[in-house]
Short mmCIF file of C-alpha atoms and ligand atoms in Angstrom, two decimals:
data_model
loop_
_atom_site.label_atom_id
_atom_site.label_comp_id
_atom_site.label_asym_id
_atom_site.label_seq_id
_atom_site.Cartn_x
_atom_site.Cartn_y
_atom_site.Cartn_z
CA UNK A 1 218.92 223.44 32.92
CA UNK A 2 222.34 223.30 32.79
CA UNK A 3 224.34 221.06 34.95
CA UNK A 4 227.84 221.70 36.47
CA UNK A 5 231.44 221.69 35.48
CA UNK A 6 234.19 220.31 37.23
CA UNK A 7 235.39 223.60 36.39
CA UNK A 8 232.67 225.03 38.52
CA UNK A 9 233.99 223.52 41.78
CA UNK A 10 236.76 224.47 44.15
CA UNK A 11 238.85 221.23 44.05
CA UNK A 12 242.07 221.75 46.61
CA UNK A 13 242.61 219.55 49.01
CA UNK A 14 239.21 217.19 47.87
CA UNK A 15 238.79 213.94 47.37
CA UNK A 16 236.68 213.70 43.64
CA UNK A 17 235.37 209.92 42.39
CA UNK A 18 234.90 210.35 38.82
CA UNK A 19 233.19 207.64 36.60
CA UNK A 20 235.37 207.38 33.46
CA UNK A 21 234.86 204.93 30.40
CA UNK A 22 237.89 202.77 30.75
CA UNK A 23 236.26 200.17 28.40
CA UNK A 24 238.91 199.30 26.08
CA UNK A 25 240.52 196.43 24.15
CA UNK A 26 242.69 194.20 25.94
CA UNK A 27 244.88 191.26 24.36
CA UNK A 28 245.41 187.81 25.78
CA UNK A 29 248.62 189.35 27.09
CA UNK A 30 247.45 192.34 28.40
CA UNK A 31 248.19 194.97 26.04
CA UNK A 32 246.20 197.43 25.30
CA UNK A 33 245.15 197.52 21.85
CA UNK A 34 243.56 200.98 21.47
CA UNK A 35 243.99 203.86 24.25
CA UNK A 36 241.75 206.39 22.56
CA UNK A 37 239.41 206.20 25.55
CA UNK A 38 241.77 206.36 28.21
CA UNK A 39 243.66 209.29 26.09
CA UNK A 40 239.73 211.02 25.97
CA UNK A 41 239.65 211.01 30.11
CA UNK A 42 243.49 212.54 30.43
CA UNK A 43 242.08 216.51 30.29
CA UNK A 44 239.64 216.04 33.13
CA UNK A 45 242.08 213.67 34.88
CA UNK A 46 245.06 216.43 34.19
CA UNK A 47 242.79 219.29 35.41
CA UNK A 48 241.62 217.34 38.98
CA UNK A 49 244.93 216.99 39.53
CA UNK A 50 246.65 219.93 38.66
CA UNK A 51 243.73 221.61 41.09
CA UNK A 52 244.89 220.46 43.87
CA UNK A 53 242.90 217.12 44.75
CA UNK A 54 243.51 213.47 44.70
CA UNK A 55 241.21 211.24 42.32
CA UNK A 56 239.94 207.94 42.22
CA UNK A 57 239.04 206.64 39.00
CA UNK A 58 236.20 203.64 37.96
CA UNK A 59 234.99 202.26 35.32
CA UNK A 60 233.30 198.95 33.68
CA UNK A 61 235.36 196.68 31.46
CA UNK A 62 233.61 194.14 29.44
CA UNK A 63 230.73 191.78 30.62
CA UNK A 64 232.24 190.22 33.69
CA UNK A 65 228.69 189.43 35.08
CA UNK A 66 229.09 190.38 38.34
CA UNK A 67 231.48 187.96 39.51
CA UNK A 68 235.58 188.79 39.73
CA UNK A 69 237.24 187.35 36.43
CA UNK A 70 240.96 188.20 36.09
CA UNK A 71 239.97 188.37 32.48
CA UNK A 72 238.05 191.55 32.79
CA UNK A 73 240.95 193.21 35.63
CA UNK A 74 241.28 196.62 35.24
CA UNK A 75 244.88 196.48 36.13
CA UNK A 76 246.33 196.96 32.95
CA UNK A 77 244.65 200.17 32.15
CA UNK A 78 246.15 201.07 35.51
CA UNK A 79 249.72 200.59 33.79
CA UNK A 80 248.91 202.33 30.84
CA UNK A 81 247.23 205.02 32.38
CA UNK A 82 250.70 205.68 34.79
CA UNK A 83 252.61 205.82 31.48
CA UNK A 84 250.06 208.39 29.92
CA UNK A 85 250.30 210.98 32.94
CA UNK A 86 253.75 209.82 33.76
CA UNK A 87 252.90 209.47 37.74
CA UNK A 88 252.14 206.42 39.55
CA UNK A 89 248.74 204.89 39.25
CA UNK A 90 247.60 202.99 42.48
CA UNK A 91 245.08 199.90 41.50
CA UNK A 92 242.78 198.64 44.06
CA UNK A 93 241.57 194.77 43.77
CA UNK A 94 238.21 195.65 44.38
CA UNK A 95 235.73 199.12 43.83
CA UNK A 96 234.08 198.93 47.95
CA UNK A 97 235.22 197.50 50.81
CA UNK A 98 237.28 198.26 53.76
CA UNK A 99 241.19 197.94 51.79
CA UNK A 100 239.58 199.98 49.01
CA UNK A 101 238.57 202.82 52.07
CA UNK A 102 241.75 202.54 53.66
CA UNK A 103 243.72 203.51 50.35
CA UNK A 104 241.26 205.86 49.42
CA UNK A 105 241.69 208.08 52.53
CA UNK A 106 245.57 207.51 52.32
CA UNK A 107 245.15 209.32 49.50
CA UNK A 108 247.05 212.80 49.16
CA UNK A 109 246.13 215.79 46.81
CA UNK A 110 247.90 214.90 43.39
CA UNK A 111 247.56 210.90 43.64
CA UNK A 112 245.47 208.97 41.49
CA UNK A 113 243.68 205.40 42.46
CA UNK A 114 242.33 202.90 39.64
CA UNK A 115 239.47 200.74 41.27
CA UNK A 116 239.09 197.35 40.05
CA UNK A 117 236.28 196.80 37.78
CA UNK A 118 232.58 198.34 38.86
CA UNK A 119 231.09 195.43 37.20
CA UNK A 120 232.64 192.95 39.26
CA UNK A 121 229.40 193.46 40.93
CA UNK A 122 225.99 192.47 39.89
CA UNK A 123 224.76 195.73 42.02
CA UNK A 124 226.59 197.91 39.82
CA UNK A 125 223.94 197.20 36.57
CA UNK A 126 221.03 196.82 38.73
CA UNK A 127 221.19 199.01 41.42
CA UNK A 128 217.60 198.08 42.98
CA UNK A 129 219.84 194.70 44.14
CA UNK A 130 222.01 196.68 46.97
CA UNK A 131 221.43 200.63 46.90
CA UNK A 132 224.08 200.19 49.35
CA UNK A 133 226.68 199.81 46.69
CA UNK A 134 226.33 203.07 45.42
CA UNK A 135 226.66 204.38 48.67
CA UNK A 136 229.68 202.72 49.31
CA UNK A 137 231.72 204.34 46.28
CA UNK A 138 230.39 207.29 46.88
CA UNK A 139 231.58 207.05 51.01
CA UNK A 140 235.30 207.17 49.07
CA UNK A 141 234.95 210.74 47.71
CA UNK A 142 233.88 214.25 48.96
CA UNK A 143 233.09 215.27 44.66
CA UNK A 144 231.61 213.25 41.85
CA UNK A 145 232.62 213.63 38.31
CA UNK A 146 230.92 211.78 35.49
CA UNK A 147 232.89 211.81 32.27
CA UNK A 148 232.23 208.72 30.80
CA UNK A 149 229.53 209.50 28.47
CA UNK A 150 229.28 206.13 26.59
CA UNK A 151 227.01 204.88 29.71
CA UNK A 152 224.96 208.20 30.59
CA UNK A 153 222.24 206.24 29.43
CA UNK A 154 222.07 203.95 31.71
CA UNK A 155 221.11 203.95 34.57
CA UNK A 156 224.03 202.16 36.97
CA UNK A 157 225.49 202.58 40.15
CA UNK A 158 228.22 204.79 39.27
CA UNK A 159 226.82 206.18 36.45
CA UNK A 160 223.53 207.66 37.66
CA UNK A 161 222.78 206.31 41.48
CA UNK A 162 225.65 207.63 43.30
CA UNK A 163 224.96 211.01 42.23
CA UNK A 164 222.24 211.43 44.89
CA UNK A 165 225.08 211.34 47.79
CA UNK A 166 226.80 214.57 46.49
CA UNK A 167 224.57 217.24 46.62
CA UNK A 168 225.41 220.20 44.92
CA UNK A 169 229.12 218.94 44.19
CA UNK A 170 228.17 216.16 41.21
CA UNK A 171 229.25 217.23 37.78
CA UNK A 172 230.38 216.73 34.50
CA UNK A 173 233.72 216.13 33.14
CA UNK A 174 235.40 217.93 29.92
CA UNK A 175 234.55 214.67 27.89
CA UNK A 176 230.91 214.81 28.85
CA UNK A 177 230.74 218.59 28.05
CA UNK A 178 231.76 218.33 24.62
CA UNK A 179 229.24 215.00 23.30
CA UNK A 180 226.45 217.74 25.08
CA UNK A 181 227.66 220.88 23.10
CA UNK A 182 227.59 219.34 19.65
CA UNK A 183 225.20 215.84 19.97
CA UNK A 184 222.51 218.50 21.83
CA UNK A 185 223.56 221.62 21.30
CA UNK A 186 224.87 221.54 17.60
CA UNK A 187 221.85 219.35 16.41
CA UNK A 188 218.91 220.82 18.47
CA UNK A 189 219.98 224.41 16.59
CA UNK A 190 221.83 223.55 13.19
CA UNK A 191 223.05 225.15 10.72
CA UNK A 192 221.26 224.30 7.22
CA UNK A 193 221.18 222.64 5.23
CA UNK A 194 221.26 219.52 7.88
CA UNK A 195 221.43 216.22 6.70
CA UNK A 196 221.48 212.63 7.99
CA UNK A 197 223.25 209.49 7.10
CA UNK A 198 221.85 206.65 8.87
CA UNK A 199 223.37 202.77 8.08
CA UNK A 200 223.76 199.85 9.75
CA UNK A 201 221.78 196.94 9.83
CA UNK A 202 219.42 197.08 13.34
CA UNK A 203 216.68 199.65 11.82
CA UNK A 204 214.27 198.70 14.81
CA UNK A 205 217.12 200.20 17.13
CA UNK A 206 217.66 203.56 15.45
CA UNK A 207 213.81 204.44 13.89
CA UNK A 208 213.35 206.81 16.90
CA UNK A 209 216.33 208.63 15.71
CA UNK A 210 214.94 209.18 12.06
CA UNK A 211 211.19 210.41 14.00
CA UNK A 212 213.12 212.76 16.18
CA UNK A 213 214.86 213.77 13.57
CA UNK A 214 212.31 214.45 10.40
CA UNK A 215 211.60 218.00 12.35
CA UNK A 216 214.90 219.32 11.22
CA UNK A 217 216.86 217.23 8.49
CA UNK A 218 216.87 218.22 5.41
CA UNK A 219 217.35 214.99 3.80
CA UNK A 220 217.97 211.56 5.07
CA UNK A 221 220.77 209.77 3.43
CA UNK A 222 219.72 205.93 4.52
CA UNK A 223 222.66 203.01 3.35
CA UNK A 224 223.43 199.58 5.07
CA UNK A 225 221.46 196.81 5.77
CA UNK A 226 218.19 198.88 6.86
CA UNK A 227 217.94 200.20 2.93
CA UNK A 228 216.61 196.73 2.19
CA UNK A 229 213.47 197.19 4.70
CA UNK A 230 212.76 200.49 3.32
CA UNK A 231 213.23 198.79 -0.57
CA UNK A 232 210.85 196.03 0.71
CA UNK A 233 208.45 198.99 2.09
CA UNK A 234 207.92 200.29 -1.21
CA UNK A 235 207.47 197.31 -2.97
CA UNK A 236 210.84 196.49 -4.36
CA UNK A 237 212.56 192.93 -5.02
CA UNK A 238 215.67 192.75 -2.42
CA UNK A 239 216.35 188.78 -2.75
CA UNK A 240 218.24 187.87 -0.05
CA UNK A 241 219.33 190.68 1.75
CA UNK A 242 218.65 191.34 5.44
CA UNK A 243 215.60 192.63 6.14
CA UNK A 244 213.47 193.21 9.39
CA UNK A 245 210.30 191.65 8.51
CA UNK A 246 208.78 193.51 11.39
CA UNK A 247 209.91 196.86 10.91
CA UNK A 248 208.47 196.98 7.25
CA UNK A 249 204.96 198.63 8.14
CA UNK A 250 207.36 201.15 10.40
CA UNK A 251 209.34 201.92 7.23
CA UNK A 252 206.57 202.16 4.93
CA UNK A 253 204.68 204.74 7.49
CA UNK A 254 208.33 206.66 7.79
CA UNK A 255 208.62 207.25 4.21
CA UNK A 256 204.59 208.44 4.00
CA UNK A 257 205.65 211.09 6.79
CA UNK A 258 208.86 212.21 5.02
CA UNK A 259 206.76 212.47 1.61
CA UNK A 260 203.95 215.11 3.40
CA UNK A 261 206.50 216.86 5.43
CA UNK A 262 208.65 217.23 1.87
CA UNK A 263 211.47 215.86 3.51
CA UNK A 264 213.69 213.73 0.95
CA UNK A 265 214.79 210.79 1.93
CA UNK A 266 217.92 209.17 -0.39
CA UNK A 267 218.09 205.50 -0.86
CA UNK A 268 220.88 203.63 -2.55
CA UNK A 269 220.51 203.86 -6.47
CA UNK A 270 222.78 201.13 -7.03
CA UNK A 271 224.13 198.27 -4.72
CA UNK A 272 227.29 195.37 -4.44
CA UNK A 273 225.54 192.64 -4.07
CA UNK A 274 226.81 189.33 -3.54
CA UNK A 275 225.84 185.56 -3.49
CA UNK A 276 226.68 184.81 0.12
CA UNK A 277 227.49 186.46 2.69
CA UNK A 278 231.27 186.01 2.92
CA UNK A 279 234.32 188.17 1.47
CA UNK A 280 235.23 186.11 -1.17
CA UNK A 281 231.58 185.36 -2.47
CA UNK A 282 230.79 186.29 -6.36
CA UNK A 283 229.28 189.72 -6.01
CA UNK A 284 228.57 192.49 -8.62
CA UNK A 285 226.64 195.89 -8.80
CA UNK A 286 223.19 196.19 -9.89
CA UNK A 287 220.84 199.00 -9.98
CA UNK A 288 218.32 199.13 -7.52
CA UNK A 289 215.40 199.85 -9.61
CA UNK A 290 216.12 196.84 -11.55
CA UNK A 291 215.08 195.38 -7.32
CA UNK A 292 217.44 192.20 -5.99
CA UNK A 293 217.48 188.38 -7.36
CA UNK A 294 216.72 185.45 -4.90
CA UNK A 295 219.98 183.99 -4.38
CA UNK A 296 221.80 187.55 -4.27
CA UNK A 297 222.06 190.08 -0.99
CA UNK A 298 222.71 193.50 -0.70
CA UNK A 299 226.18 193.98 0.78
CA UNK A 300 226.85 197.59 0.08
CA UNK A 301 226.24 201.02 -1.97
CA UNK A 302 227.22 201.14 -5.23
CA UNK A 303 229.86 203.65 -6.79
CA UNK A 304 227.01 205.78 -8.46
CA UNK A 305 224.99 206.74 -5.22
CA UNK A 306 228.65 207.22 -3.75
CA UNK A 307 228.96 209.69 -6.67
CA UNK A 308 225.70 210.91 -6.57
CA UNK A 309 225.37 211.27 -2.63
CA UNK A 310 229.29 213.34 -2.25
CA UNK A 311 227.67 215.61 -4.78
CA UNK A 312 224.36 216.80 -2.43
CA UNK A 313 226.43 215.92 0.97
CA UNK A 314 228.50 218.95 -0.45
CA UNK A 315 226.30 221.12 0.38
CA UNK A 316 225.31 220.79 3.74
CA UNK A 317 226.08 222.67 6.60
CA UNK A 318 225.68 220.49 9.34
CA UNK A 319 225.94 216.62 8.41
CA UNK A 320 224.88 214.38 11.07
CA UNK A 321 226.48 210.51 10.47
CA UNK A 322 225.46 207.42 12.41
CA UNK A 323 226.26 203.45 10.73
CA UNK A 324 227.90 202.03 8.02
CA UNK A 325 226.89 201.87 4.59
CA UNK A 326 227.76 198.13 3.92
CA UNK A 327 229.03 195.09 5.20
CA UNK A 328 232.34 197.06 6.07
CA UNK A 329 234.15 194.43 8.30
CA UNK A 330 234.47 193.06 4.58
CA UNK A 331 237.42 194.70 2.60
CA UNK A 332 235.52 194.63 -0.16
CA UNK A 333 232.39 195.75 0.60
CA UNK A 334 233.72 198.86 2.84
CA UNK A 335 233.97 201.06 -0.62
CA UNK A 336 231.19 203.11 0.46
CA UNK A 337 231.15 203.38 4.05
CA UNK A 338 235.02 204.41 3.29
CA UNK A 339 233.92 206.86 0.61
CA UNK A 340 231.45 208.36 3.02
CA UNK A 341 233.66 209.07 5.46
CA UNK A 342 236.11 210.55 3.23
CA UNK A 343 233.60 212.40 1.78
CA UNK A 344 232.50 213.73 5.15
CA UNK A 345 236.17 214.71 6.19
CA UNK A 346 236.78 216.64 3.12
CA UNK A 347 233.90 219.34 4.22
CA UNK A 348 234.02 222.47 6.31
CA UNK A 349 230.76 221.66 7.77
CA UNK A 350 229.64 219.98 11.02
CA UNK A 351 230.10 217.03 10.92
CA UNK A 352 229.47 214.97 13.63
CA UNK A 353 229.36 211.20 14.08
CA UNK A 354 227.75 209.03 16.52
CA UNK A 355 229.50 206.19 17.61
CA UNK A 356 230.21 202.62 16.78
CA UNK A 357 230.79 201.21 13.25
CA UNK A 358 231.14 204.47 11.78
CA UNK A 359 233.77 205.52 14.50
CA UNK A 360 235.83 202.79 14.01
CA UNK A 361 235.23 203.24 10.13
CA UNK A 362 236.82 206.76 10.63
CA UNK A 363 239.96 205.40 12.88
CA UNK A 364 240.87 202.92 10.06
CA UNK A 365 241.29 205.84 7.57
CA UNK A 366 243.04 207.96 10.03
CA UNK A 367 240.28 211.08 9.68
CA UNK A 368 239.35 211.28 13.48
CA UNK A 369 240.77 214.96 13.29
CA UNK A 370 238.95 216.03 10.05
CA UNK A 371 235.26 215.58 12.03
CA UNK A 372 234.22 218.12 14.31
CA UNK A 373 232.86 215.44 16.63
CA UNK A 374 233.42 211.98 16.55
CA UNK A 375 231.18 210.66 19.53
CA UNK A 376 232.86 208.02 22.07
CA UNK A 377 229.39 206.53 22.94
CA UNK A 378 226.90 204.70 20.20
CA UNK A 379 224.06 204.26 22.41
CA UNK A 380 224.40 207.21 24.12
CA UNK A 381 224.56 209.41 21.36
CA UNK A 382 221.57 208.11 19.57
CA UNK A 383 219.86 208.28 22.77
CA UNK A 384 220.62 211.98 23.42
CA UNK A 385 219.17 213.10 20.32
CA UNK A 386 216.24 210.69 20.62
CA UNK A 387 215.14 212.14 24.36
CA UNK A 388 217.27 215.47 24.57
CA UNK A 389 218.82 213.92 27.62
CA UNK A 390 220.23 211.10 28.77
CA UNK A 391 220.10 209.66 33.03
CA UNK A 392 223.75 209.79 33.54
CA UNK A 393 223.69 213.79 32.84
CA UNK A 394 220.15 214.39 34.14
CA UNK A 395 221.60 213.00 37.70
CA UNK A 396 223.64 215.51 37.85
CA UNK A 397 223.67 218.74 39.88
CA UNK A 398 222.22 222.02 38.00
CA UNK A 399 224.54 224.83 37.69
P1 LIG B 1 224.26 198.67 13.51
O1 LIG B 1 224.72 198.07 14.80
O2 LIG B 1 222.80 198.66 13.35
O3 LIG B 1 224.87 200.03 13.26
O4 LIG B 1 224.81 197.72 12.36
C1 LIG B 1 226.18 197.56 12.07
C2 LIG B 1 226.36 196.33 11.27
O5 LIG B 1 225.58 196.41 10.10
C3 LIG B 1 227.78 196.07 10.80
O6 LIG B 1 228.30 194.97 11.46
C4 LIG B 1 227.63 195.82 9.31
O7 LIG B 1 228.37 194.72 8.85
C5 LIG B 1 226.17 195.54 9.18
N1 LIG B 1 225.68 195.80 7.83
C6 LIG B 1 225.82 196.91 7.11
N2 LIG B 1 225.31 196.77 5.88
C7 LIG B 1 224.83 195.50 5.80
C8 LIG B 1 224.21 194.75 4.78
N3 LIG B 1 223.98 195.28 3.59
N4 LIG B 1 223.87 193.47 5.06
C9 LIG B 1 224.12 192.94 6.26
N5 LIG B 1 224.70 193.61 7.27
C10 LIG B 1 225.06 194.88 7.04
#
């Protein structure tokens, strides 16, 4: 079942708590490196206000481990965040207590309130410690908004405990809406051809996402570091590239389940491969049939699967994109996780990517706007698909 808008409510004159995803880059002197996340909350934020009721904002920042580190201070989000709306942002010095109730409830309808970071307390990842935490935030507000979809799937405090204490009045932001319309709806019901790109190197981390999805790719495309388990699943030399020893029999039983349900599944032809693992390390490109020499790693695709992969990608309808295709943090072994997302921006289909690496990939070139969805949570995305839900959304209330 559906679950509620924001838009759904009557907001004048309310008090609304809304969990946001304030986790951003800081600098040793407090600048904010890269808004994007704090730009992604301004609609719902703009909309709260603009109907009428005051808002208090929260949020995690980092891995303060539930003790207060100025380090991890929410404060200067708080700053940036009064630039972005251009109104005053007040910042509390802690999320519950009695100076954070007393500013809450001097609160009037158009004012905004920053609390200081939910992870200041160890009760905020492991709610069994204090339920009454959750309570606590939740004694702030008369509405609870969850728009911070990069921690929907877990299951904290403020992401998915507090939503028990506002019956009928919890519900999702504009943020949320949208990584549910195309990371559910979009890839539950896609238009074909659908394919998936899956890189990066932790294959034991994302194999549920190739099993959920085998029912309705039509190819896999699979690049990065987990190409080299599948390679050593069917038999092939890789030298020294990384490999999950573990996941090999996993691998091997993928590809027998792709072969009887006629589902291809592309690995690299050719791959950069280099003698160590550093940027300026010898490396050249070898094809992969030819398998990889001890002393050698695999460090990225190769120009001709680039060439040959752009050339079937072209024709899909829906394209699905999650991990990079090398060792991109390495000028020169980002070639093909570049190309990819070039090649991805160029198309009129759906393309949607899900978090992390491949985000970032995307930012670099400047091509966030040529995606139809670029997902703002890596975990979260993959688990969506995985489970068609995800705690932080389930908590909610149904429309
Ligand atoms: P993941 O978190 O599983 O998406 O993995 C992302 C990481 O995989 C990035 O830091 C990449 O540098 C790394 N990676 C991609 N390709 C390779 C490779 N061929 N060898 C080692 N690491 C890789």
């Amino acid at each position: 079942m559906s679950k509620l808008s924001v838009k759904d409510l009557s907001l004048k004159d309310k008090r609304v708590i809304m969990r946001v995803d304030f986790n951003t880059p800081i600098d040793s002197s407090g600048k904010i490196t890269d808004n994007t996340r704090i730009r992604l909350a301004i609609p719902t934020i703009e909309y709260i206000l603009k109907h009428g009721a005051s808002l208090i904002l929260m949020s995690h920042l980092g891995r303060p481990k539930g003790k207060k580190d100025e380090k991890f201070s929410l404060k200067p989000v708080a700053i940036h965040l009064s630039s972005l709306l251009g109104k005053e942002v007040k910042m509390a010095d802690d999320c519950i207590g009695k100076d954070v109730e007393e500013l809450a409830s001097s609160l009037t309808p158009g004012n905004v309130l920053l609390l200081e970071n939910l992870r200041f307390h160890p009760e905020e990842e492991k709610p069994e410690l204090n339920p009454e935490f959750a309570k606590s935030l939740a004694s702030l507000a008369d509405i609870y908004i969850n728009d911070a979809f990069g921690t929907a799937h877990r299951k904290h405090s403020s992401t998915y405990s507090i939503a028990e204490y506002f019956p009928k009045v919890a519900a999702t932001g504009f943020l949320m809406e949208k990584e549910l319309k195309f990371l559910l709806d979009a890839i539950s019901n896609p238009e074909k051809p659908f394919y998936a790109i899956i890189g990066g190197a932790k294959i034991g981390s994302k194999i549920k996402i190739f099993t959920t999805l085998i029912e309705k790719v039509d190819a896999f495309f699979i690049g990065g570091g987990m190409a080299y388990t599948f390679y050593k699943a069917m038999g092939k030399q890789i030298g020294d590239s990384i490999c999950d020893n573990e996941m090999v029999k996993v691998a091997s039983d993928f590809l027998e389940e792709a072969k009887q349900k006629q589902v291809p599944v592309y690995l690299p032809i050719d791959n950069v491969v280099a003698n160590d693992f550093k940027s300026d390390a010898n490396y050249r490109t070898i094809l992969s049939e030819n398998g990889i020499e001890d002393g050698w790693q695999g460090m990225d695709i190769g120009e001709g699967t680039i060439k040959l992969w752009k050339g079937k990608l072209e024709n899909g309808k829906t394209i699905f994109w999650n991990g990079p295709m090398g060792v991109f943090e390495m000028d020169v072994f980002a070639k093909g996780t570049f190309a990819i997302a070039k090649t991805l921006a160029s198309l009129s289909a759906t393309t949607i990517v899900g978090g992390g690496d491949s985000v970032s990939a995307i930012n670099t070139l400047n091509l966030e706007e040529s995606f139809s969805h670029v997902s703002t949570g890596g975990g979260a995305s993959l688990e969506l698909i995985e489970n068609g839900s995800l705690p932080g959304y389930d908590a909610l209330s149904d429309k």
